[in-house]
């Protein structure tokens, strides 16, 4: 029997910068986003549950705590039992095709991120990269639905070839 004494810290920010208006409505927007996370046991016998660890890749719908990363398959970063350090950066250029009655956005994105096993061995430049295009629709009462087609430039955990093209379905993100 172990104890569960750990500290989990997540920090993130999003910046939305309107670049162009049409008829008084922001239509072209640059979005910059960043998310960092760290989890550490406070005692030598701390047990960190797998549900609290970090996972990354795909659309984020493949389980609890999965950070989406377009251009890669679901949970394709890091070991199967999760990791303890998270870093993710996103840039998106969005254009609103329609805002009323149903918002529809097309976008181009570039992302970089990774999950790592320990803070001491973290390399801030060891990031997996992706880029692609997508569309988001806001449908009442369902919420946000989207599709993206992204290219993962780097190999996934345990692989040697780039991830390549991935088509993903998004809901609620």
JSON list of C-alpha atoms in Angstrom, two decimals:
[
{"chain": "A", "resi": 1, "resn": "UNK", "atom": "CA", "xyz": [0.00, 0.00, 0.00]},
{"chain": "A", "resi": 2, "resn": "UNK", "atom": "CA", "xyz": [1.45, 3.34, -1.06]},
{"chain": "A", "resi": 3, "resn": "UNK", "atom": "CA", "xyz": [0.45, 6.92, -0.56]},
{"chain": "A", "resi": 4, "resn": "UNK", "atom": "CA", "xyz": [-0.60, 9.49, -3.09]},
{"chain": "A", "resi": 5, "resn": "UNK", "atom": "CA", "xyz": [1.32, 12.66, -2.25]},
{"chain": "A", "resi": 6, "resn": "UNK", "atom": "CA", "xyz": [2.06, 14.67, -5.37]},
{"chain": "A", "resi": 7, "resn": "UNK", "atom": "CA", "xyz": [1.88, 18.16, -6.81]},
{"chain": "A", "resi": 8, "resn": "UNK", "atom": "CA", "xyz": [0.51, 18.79, -10.29]},
{"chain": "A", "resi": 9, "resn": "UNK", "atom": "CA", "xyz": [0.90, 22.24, -11.81]},
{"chain": "A", "resi": 10, "resn": "UNK", "atom": "CA", "xyz": [-0.57, 23.33, -15.16]},
{"chain": "A", "resi": 11, "resn": "UNK", "atom": "CA", "xyz": [-0.01, 26.77, -16.66]},
{"chain": "A", "resi": 12, "resn": "UNK", "atom": "CA", "xyz": [-1.37, 28.01, -19.96]},
{"chain": "A", "resi": 13, "resn": "UNK", "atom": "CA", "xyz": [-2.28, 31.11, -21.87]},
{"chain": "A", "resi": 14, "resn": "UNK", "atom": "CA", "xyz": [-4.11, 32.03, -25.05]},
{"chain": "A", "resi": 15, "resn": "UNK", "atom": "CA", "xyz": [-3.79, 35.27, -27.00]},
{"chain": "A", "resi": 16, "resn": "UNK", "atom": "CA", "xyz": [-6.26, 36.25, -29.73]},
{"chain": "A", "resi": 17, "resn": "UNK", "atom": "CA", "xyz": [-5.21, 39.13, -31.99]},
{"chain": "A", "resi": 18, "resn": "UNK", "atom": "CA", "xyz": [-7.76, 40.37, -34.56]},
{"chain": "A", "resi": 19, "resn": "UNK", "atom": "CA", "xyz": [-6.01, 41.16, -37.85]},
{"chain": "A", "resi": 20, "resn": "UNK", "atom": "CA", "xyz": [-8.94, 42.08, -40.13]},
{"chain": "A", "resi": 21, "resn": "UNK", "atom": "CA", "xyz": [-12.57, 43.15, -39.80]},
{"chain": "A", "resi": 22, "resn": "UNK", "atom": "CA", "xyz": [-15.38, 42.82, -42.32]},
{"chain": "A", "resi": 23, "resn": "UNK", "atom": "CA", "xyz": [-18.54, 44.88, -41.64]},
{"chain": "A", "resi": 24, "resn": "UNK", "atom": "CA", "xyz": [-17.38, 45.57, -38.08]},
{"chain": "A", "resi": 25, "resn": "UNK", "atom": "CA", "xyz": [-16.79, 41.90, -37.17]},
{"chain": "A", "resi": 26, "resn": "UNK", "atom": "CA", "xyz": [-13.40, 40.32, -36.54]},
{"chain": "A", "resi": 27, "resn": "UNK", "atom": "CA", "xyz": [-12.94, 37.82, -39.36]},
{"chain": "A", "resi": 28, "resn": "UNK", "atom": "CA", "xyz": [-9.18, 37.11, -39.47]},
{"chain": "A", "resi": 29, "resn": "UNK", "atom": "CA", "xyz": [-7.65, 36.30, -36.08]},
{"chain": "A", "resi": 30, "resn": "UNK", "atom": "CA", "xyz": [-4.17, 35.17, -35.03]},
{"chain": "A", "resi": 31, "resn": "UNK", "atom": "CA", "xyz": [-4.25, 32.86, -32.00]},
{"chain": "A", "resi": 32, "resn": "UNK", "atom": "CA", "xyz": [-1.16, 32.01, -29.97]},
{"chain": "A", "resi": 33, "resn": "UNK", "atom": "CA", "xyz": [-1.42, 29.41, -27.23]},
{"chain": "A", "resi": 34, "resn": "UNK", "atom": "CA", "xyz": [0.94, 27.78, -24.80]},
{"chain": "A", "resi": 35, "resn": "UNK", "atom": "CA", "xyz": [0.52, 25.10, -22.15]},
{"chain": "A", "resi": 36, "resn": "UNK", "atom": "CA", "xyz": [3.03, 23.73, -19.65]},
{"chain": "A", "resi": 37, "resn": "UNK", "atom": "CA", "xyz": [2.63, 21.10, -16.98]},
{"chain": "A", "resi": 38, "resn": "UNK", "atom": "CA", "xyz": [4.69, 19.40, -14.30]},
{"chain": "A", "resi": 39, "resn": "UNK", "atom": "CA", "xyz": [3.85, 16.64, -11.83]},
{"chain": "A", "resi": 40, "resn": "UNK", "atom": "CA", "xyz": [6.12, 15.48, -9.02]},
{"chain": "A", "resi": 41, "resn": "UNK", "atom": "CA", "xyz": [5.84, 13.17, -6.03]},
{"chain": "A", "resi": 42, "resn": "UNK", "atom": "CA", "xyz": [6.33, 14.89, -2.68]},
{"chain": "A", "resi": 43, "resn": "UNK", "atom": "CA", "xyz": [7.46, 11.78, -0.80]},
{"chain": "A", "resi": 44, "resn": "UNK", "atom": "CA", "xyz": [9.88, 9.03, -1.76]},
{"chain": "A", "resi": 45, "resn": "UNK", "atom": "CA", "xyz": [7.02, 6.51, -1.85]},
{"chain": "A", "resi": 46, "resn": "UNK", "atom": "CA", "xyz": [4.52, 8.75, -3.68]},
{"chain": "A", "resi": 47, "resn": "UNK", "atom": "CA", "xyz": [2.20, 7.07, -6.12]},
{"chain": "A", "resi": 48, "resn": "UNK", "atom": "CA", "xyz": [1.12, 9.23, -9.04]},
{"chain": "A", "resi": 49, "resn": "UNK", "atom": "CA", "xyz": [-2.00, 7.72, -10.60]},
{"chain": "A", "resi": 50, "resn": "UNK", "atom": "CA", "xyz": [-1.84, 7.14, -14.38]},
{"chain": "A", "resi": 51, "resn": "UNK", "atom": "CA", "xyz": [-4.95, 9.30, -14.84]},
{"chain": "A", "resi": 52, "resn": "UNK", "atom": "CA", "xyz": [-2.97, 12.32, -13.54]},
{"chain": "A", "resi": 53, "resn": "UNK", "atom": "CA", "xyz": [0.04, 11.86, -15.82]},
{"chain": "A", "resi": 54, "resn": "UNK", "atom": "CA", "xyz": [0.47, 13.61, -19.17]},
{"chain": "A", "resi": 55, "resn": "UNK", "atom": "CA", "xyz": [-0.34, 12.05, -22.53]},
{"chain": "A", "resi": 56, "resn": "UNK", "atom": "CA", "xyz": [-0.17, 13.74, -25.94]},
{"chain": "A", "resi": 57, "resn": "UNK", "atom": "CA", "xyz": [-1.14, 13.20, -29.55]},
{"chain": "A", "resi": 58, "resn": "UNK", "atom": "CA", "xyz": [-4.18, 13.04, -31.76]},
{"chain": "A", "resi": 59, "resn": "UNK", "atom": "CA", "xyz": [-7.45, 14.81, -31.06]},
{"chain": "A", "resi": 60, "resn": "UNK", "atom": "CA", "xyz": [-7.44, 14.39, -27.26]},
{"chain": "A", "resi": 61, "resn": "UNK", "atom": "CA", "xyz": [-10.50, 12.13, -27.27]},
{"chain": "A", "resi": 62, "resn": "UNK", "atom": "CA", "xyz": [-8.64, 8.87, -26.56]},
{"chain": "A", "resi": 63, "resn": "UNK", "atom": "CA", "xyz": [-8.71, 9.08, -22.77]},
{"chain": "A", "resi": 64, "resn": "UNK", "atom": "CA", "xyz": [-8.37, 11.25, -19.68]},
{"chain": "A", "resi": 65, "resn": "UNK", "atom": "CA", "xyz": [-5.66, 13.89, -19.63]},
{"chain": "A", "resi": 66, "resn": "UNK", "atom": "CA", "xyz": [-4.67, 13.62, -23.29]},
{"chain": "A", "resi": 67, "resn": "UNK", "atom": "CA", "xyz": [-3.35, 16.89, -24.71]},
{"chain": "A", "resi": 68, "resn": "UNK", "atom": "CA", "xyz": [-4.29, 17.15, -28.41]},
{"chain": "A", "resi": 69, "resn": "UNK", "atom": "CA", "xyz": [-1.49, 17.43, -30.97]},
{"chain": "A", "resi": 70, "resn": "UNK", "atom": "CA", "xyz": [-2.69, 17.53, -34.55]},
{"chain": "A", "resi": 71, "resn": "UNK", "atom": "CA", "xyz": [-0.60, 15.69, -37.13]},
{"chain": "A", "resi": 72, "resn": "UNK", "atom": "CA", "xyz": [-0.01, 12.72, -34.81]},
{"chain": "A", "resi": 73, "resn": "UNK", "atom": "CA", "xyz": [-1.96, 9.62, -33.81]},
{"chain": "A", "resi": 74, "resn": "UNK", "atom": "CA", "xyz": [-3.74, 9.42, -30.45]},
{"chain": "A", "resi": 75, "resn": "UNK", "atom": "CA", "xyz": [-1.44, 9.10, -27.42]},
{"chain": "A", "resi": 76, "resn": "UNK", "atom": "CA", "xyz": [1.61, 8.58, -29.63]},
{"chain": "A", "resi": 77, "resn": "UNK", "atom": "CA", "xyz": [4.01, 10.65, -27.47]},
{"chain": "A", "resi": 78, "resn": "UNK", "atom": "CA", "xyz": [5.89, 9.10, -24.56]},
{"chain": "A", "resi": 79, "resn": "UNK", "atom": "CA", "xyz": [5.44, 5.76, -22.83]},
{"chain": "A", "resi": 80, "resn": "UNK", "atom": "CA", "xyz": [2.03, 4.11, -22.41]},
{"chain": "A", "resi": 81, "resn": "UNK", "atom": "CA", "xyz": [1.95, 4.91, -18.67]},
{"chain": "A", "resi": 82, "resn": "UNK", "atom": "CA", "xyz": [2.30, 8.68, -19.24]},
{"chain": "A", "resi": 83, "resn": "UNK", "atom": "CA", "xyz": [4.91, 11.31, -18.48]},
{"chain": "A", "resi": 84, "resn": "UNK", "atom": "CA", "xyz": [5.60, 13.99, -15.89]},
{"chain": "A", "resi": 85, "resn": "UNK", "atom": "CA", "xyz": [6.48, 17.11, -17.92]},
{"chain": "A", "resi": 86, "resn": "UNK", "atom": "CA", "xyz": [4.35, 18.73, -20.65]},
{"chain": "A", "resi": 87, "resn": "UNK", "atom": "CA", "xyz": [5.11, 21.56, -23.08]},
{"chain": "A", "resi": 88, "resn": "UNK", "atom": "CA", "xyz": [2.93, 22.63, -26.02]},
{"chain": "A", "resi": 89, "resn": "UNK", "atom": "CA", "xyz": [2.88, 25.71, -28.28]},
{"chain": "A", "resi": 90, "resn": "UNK", "atom": "CA", "xyz": [0.23, 26.50, -30.90]},
{"chain": "A", "resi": 91, "resn": "UNK", "atom": "CA", "xyz": [-0.13, 29.15, -33.57]},
{"chain": "A", "resi": 92, "resn": "UNK", "atom": "CA", "xyz": [-3.36, 29.37, -35.54]},
{"chain": "A", "resi": 93, "resn": "UNK", "atom": "CA", "xyz": [-4.50, 31.79, -38.23]},
{"chain": "A", "resi": 94, "resn": "UNK", "atom": "CA", "xyz": [-8.33, 31.66, -38.33]},
{"chain": "A", "resi": 95, "resn": "UNK", "atom": "CA", "xyz": [-10.75, 33.11, -40.83]},
{"chain": "A", "resi": 96, "resn": "UNK", "atom": "CA", "xyz": [-14.49, 33.28, -40.05]},
{"chain": "A", "resi": 97, "resn": "UNK", "atom": "CA", "xyz": [-16.44, 32.30, -43.16]},
{"chain": "A", "resi": 98, "resn": "UNK", "atom": "CA", "xyz": [-19.70, 32.81, -41.28]},
{"chain": "A", "resi": 99, "resn": "UNK", "atom": "CA", "xyz": [-20.54, 34.18, -37.84]},
{"chain": "A", "resi": 100, "resn": "UNK", "atom": "CA", "xyz": [-24.33, 34.17, -37.95]},
{"chain": "A", "resi": 101, "resn": "UNK", "atom": "CA", "xyz": [-26.38, 31.99, -37.62]},
{"chain": "A", "resi": 102, "resn": "UNK", "atom": "CA", "xyz": [-23.69, 29.29, -37.35]},
{"chain": "A", "resi": 103, "resn": "UNK", "atom": "CA", "xyz": [-20.02, 30.23, -36.84]},
{"chain": "A", "resi": 104, "resn": "UNK", "atom": "CA", "xyz": [-17.73, 28.47, -39.34]},
{"chain": "A", "resi": 105, "resn": "UNK", "atom": "CA", "xyz": [-13.97, 28.97, -39.21]},
{"chain": "A", "resi": 106, "resn": "UNK", "atom": "CA", "xyz": [-11.20, 27.74, -41.51]},
{"chain": "A", "resi": 107, "resn": "UNK", "atom": "CA", "xyz": [-7.68, 27.82, -40.14]},
{"chain": "A", "resi": 108, "resn": "UNK", "atom": "CA", "xyz": [-4.02, 27.02, -40.69]},
{"chain": "A", "resi": 109, "resn": "UNK", "atom": "CA", "xyz": [-2.00, 25.83, -37.71]},
{"chain": "A", "resi": 110, "resn": "UNK", "atom": "CA", "xyz": [1.52, 25.09, -36.55]},
{"chain": "A", "resi": 111, "resn": "UNK", "atom": "CA", "xyz": [2.17, 23.24, -33.29]},
{"chain": "A", "resi": 112, "resn": "UNK", "atom": "CA", "xyz": [5.17, 22.06, -31.30]},
{"chain": "A", "resi": 113, "resn": "UNK", "atom": "CA", "xyz": [5.08, 20.00, -28.12]},
{"chain": "A", "resi": 114, "resn": "UNK", "atom": "CA", "xyz": [6.27, 17.00, -26.19]},
{"chain": "A", "resi": 115, "resn": "UNK", "atom": "CA", "xyz": [5.90, 15.12, -22.92]},
{"chain": "A", "resi": 116, "resn": "UNK", "atom": "CA", "xyz": [8.99, 14.12, -20.99]},
{"chain": "A", "resi": 117, "resn": "UNK", "atom": "CA", "xyz": [9.79, 11.80, -18.10]},
{"chain": "A", "resi": 118, "resn": "UNK", "atom": "CA", "xyz": [11.54, 14.19, -15.69]},
{"chain": "A", "resi": 119, "resn": "UNK", "atom": "CA", "xyz": [12.10, 17.89, -15.18]},
{"chain": "A", "resi": 120, "resn": "UNK", "atom": "CA", "xyz": [15.85, 17.40, -14.74]},
{"chain": "A", "resi": 121, "resn": "UNK", "atom": "CA", "xyz": [16.19, 15.78, -18.18]},
{"chain": "A", "resi": 122, "resn": "UNK", "atom": "CA", "xyz": [13.88, 18.22, -19.97]},
{"chain": "A", "resi": 123, "resn": "UNK", "atom": "CA", "xyz": [15.26, 19.67, -23.20]},
{"chain": "A", "resi": 124, "resn": "UNK", "atom": "CA", "xyz": [13.15, 22.71, -24.22]},
{"chain": "A", "resi": 125, "resn": "UNK", "atom": "CA", "xyz": [14.14, 22.13, -27.86]},
{"chain": "A", "resi": 126, "resn": "UNK", "atom": "CA", "xyz": [13.09, 18.47, -27.95]},
{"chain": "A", "resi": 127, "resn": "UNK", "atom": "CA", "xyz": [9.69, 19.25, -29.47]},
{"chain": "A", "resi": 128, "resn": "UNK", "atom": "CA", "xyz": [7.60, 17.35, -32.01]},
{"chain": "A", "resi": 129, "resn": "UNK", "atom": "CA", "xyz": [6.32, 19.67, -34.75]},
{"chain": "A", "resi": 130, "resn": "UNK", "atom": "CA", "xyz": [3.24, 19.69, -36.95]},
{"chain": "A", "resi": 131, "resn": "UNK", "atom": "CA", "xyz": [1.39, 21.97, -39.36]},
{"chain": "A", "resi": 132, "resn": "UNK", "atom": "CA", "xyz": [-1.83, 21.77, -41.32]},
{"chain": "A", "resi": 133, "resn": "UNK", "atom": "CA", "xyz": [-5.30, 23.09, -42.02]},
{"chain": "A", "resi": 134, "resn": "UNK", "atom": "CA", "xyz": [-8.76, 22.60, -40.58]},
{"chain": "A", "resi": 135, "resn": "UNK", "atom": "CA", "xyz": [-12.32, 23.78, -40.12]},
{"chain": "A", "resi": 136, "resn": "UNK", "atom": "CA", "xyz": [-14.41, 24.39, -36.98]},
{"chain": "A", "resi": 137, "resn": "UNK", "atom": "CA", "xyz": [-18.20, 24.64, -36.83]},
{"chain": "A", "resi": 138, "resn": "UNK", "atom": "CA", "xyz": [-20.20, 25.74, -33.81]},
{"chain": "A", "resi": 139, "resn": "UNK", "atom": "CA", "xyz": [-23.48, 23.81, -33.81]},
{"chain": "A", "resi": 140, "resn": "UNK", "atom": "CA", "xyz": [-26.12, 24.45, -31.13]},
{"chain": "A", "resi": 141, "resn": "UNK", "atom": "CA", "xyz": [-26.65, 22.52, -28.80]},
{"chain": "A", "resi": 142, "resn": "UNK", "atom": "CA", "xyz": [-23.74, 20.16, -29.58]},
{"chain": "A", "resi": 143, "resn": "UNK", "atom": "CA", "xyz": [-20.97, 22.77, -29.43]},
{"chain": "A", "resi": 144, "resn": "UNK", "atom": "CA", "xyz": [-17.73, 22.91, -31.40]},
{"chain": "A", "resi": 145, "resn": "UNK", "atom": "CA", "xyz": [-17.11, 20.28, -34.10]},
{"chain": "A", "resi": 146, "resn": "UNK", "atom": "CA", "xyz": [-14.03, 20.29, -36.26]},
{"chain": "A", "resi": 147, "resn": "UNK", "atom": "CA", "xyz": [-11.84, 18.50, -38.73]},
{"chain": "A", "resi": 148, "resn": "UNK", "atom": "CA", "xyz": [-8.12, 18.93, -39.26]},
{"chain": "A", "resi": 149, "resn": "UNK", "atom": "CA", "xyz": [-5.54, 17.54, -41.64]},
{"chain": "A", "resi": 150, "resn": "UNK", "atom": "CA", "xyz": [-2.04, 17.90, -40.29]},
{"chain": "A", "resi": 151, "resn": "UNK", "atom": "CA", "xyz": [1.46, 16.69, -41.03]},
{"chain": "A", "resi": 152, "resn": "UNK", "atom": "CA", "xyz": [3.64, 15.47, -38.15]},
{"chain": "A", "resi": 153, "resn": "UNK", "atom": "CA", "xyz": [7.28, 16.25, -39.02]},
{"chain": "A", "resi": 154, "resn": "UNK", "atom": "CA", "xyz": [8.90, 14.12, -36.35]},
{"chain": "A", "resi": 155, "resn": "UNK", "atom": "CA", "xyz": [8.89, 10.44, -35.32]},
{"chain": "A", "resi": 156, "resn": "UNK", "atom": "CA", "xyz": [6.65, 9.44, -32.41]},
{"chain": "A", "resi": 157, "resn": "UNK", "atom": "CA", "xyz": [7.82, 7.65, -29.28]},
{"chain": "A", "resi": 158, "resn": "UNK", "atom": "CA", "xyz": [9.78, 4.53, -30.29]},
{"chain": "A", "resi": 159, "resn": "UNK", "atom": "CA", "xyz": [9.55, 5.34, -34.03]},
{"chain": "A", "resi": 160, "resn": "UNK", "atom": "CA", "xyz": [12.10, 6.34, -36.65]},
{"chain": "A", "resi": 161, "resn": "UNK", "atom": "CA", "xyz": [9.91, 7.80, -39.44]},
{"chain": "A", "resi": 162, "resn": "UNK", "atom": "CA", "xyz": [7.95, 11.07, -39.38]},
{"chain": "A", "resi": 163, "resn": "UNK", "atom": "CA", "xyz": [4.33, 10.76, -38.33]},
{"chain": "A", "resi": 164, "resn": "UNK", "atom": "CA", "xyz": [3.16, 12.04, -41.72]},
{"chain": "A", "resi": 165, "resn": "UNK", "atom": "CA", "xyz": [-0.38, 13.11, -42.59]},
{"chain": "A", "resi": 166, "resn": "UNK", "atom": "CA", "xyz": [-3.20, 12.56, -40.07]},
{"chain": "A", "resi": 167, "resn": "UNK", "atom": "CA", "xyz": [-6.88, 13.38, -40.47]},
{"chain": "A", "resi": 168, "resn": "UNK", "atom": "CA", "xyz": [-8.59, 14.11, -37.13]},
{"chain": "A", "resi": 169, "resn": "UNK", "atom": "CA", "xyz": [-12.12, 14.77, -35.92]},
{"chain": "A", "resi": 170, "resn": "UNK", "atom": "CA", "xyz": [-12.48, 17.23, -33.00]},
{"chain": "A", "resi": 171, "resn": "UNK", "atom": "CA", "xyz": [-15.39, 17.77, -30.66]},
{"chain": "A", "resi": 172, "resn": "UNK", "atom": "CA", "xyz": [-15.64, 20.35, -27.91]},
{"chain": "A", "resi": 173, "resn": "UNK", "atom": "CA", "xyz": [-12.10, 21.70, -28.29]}
]
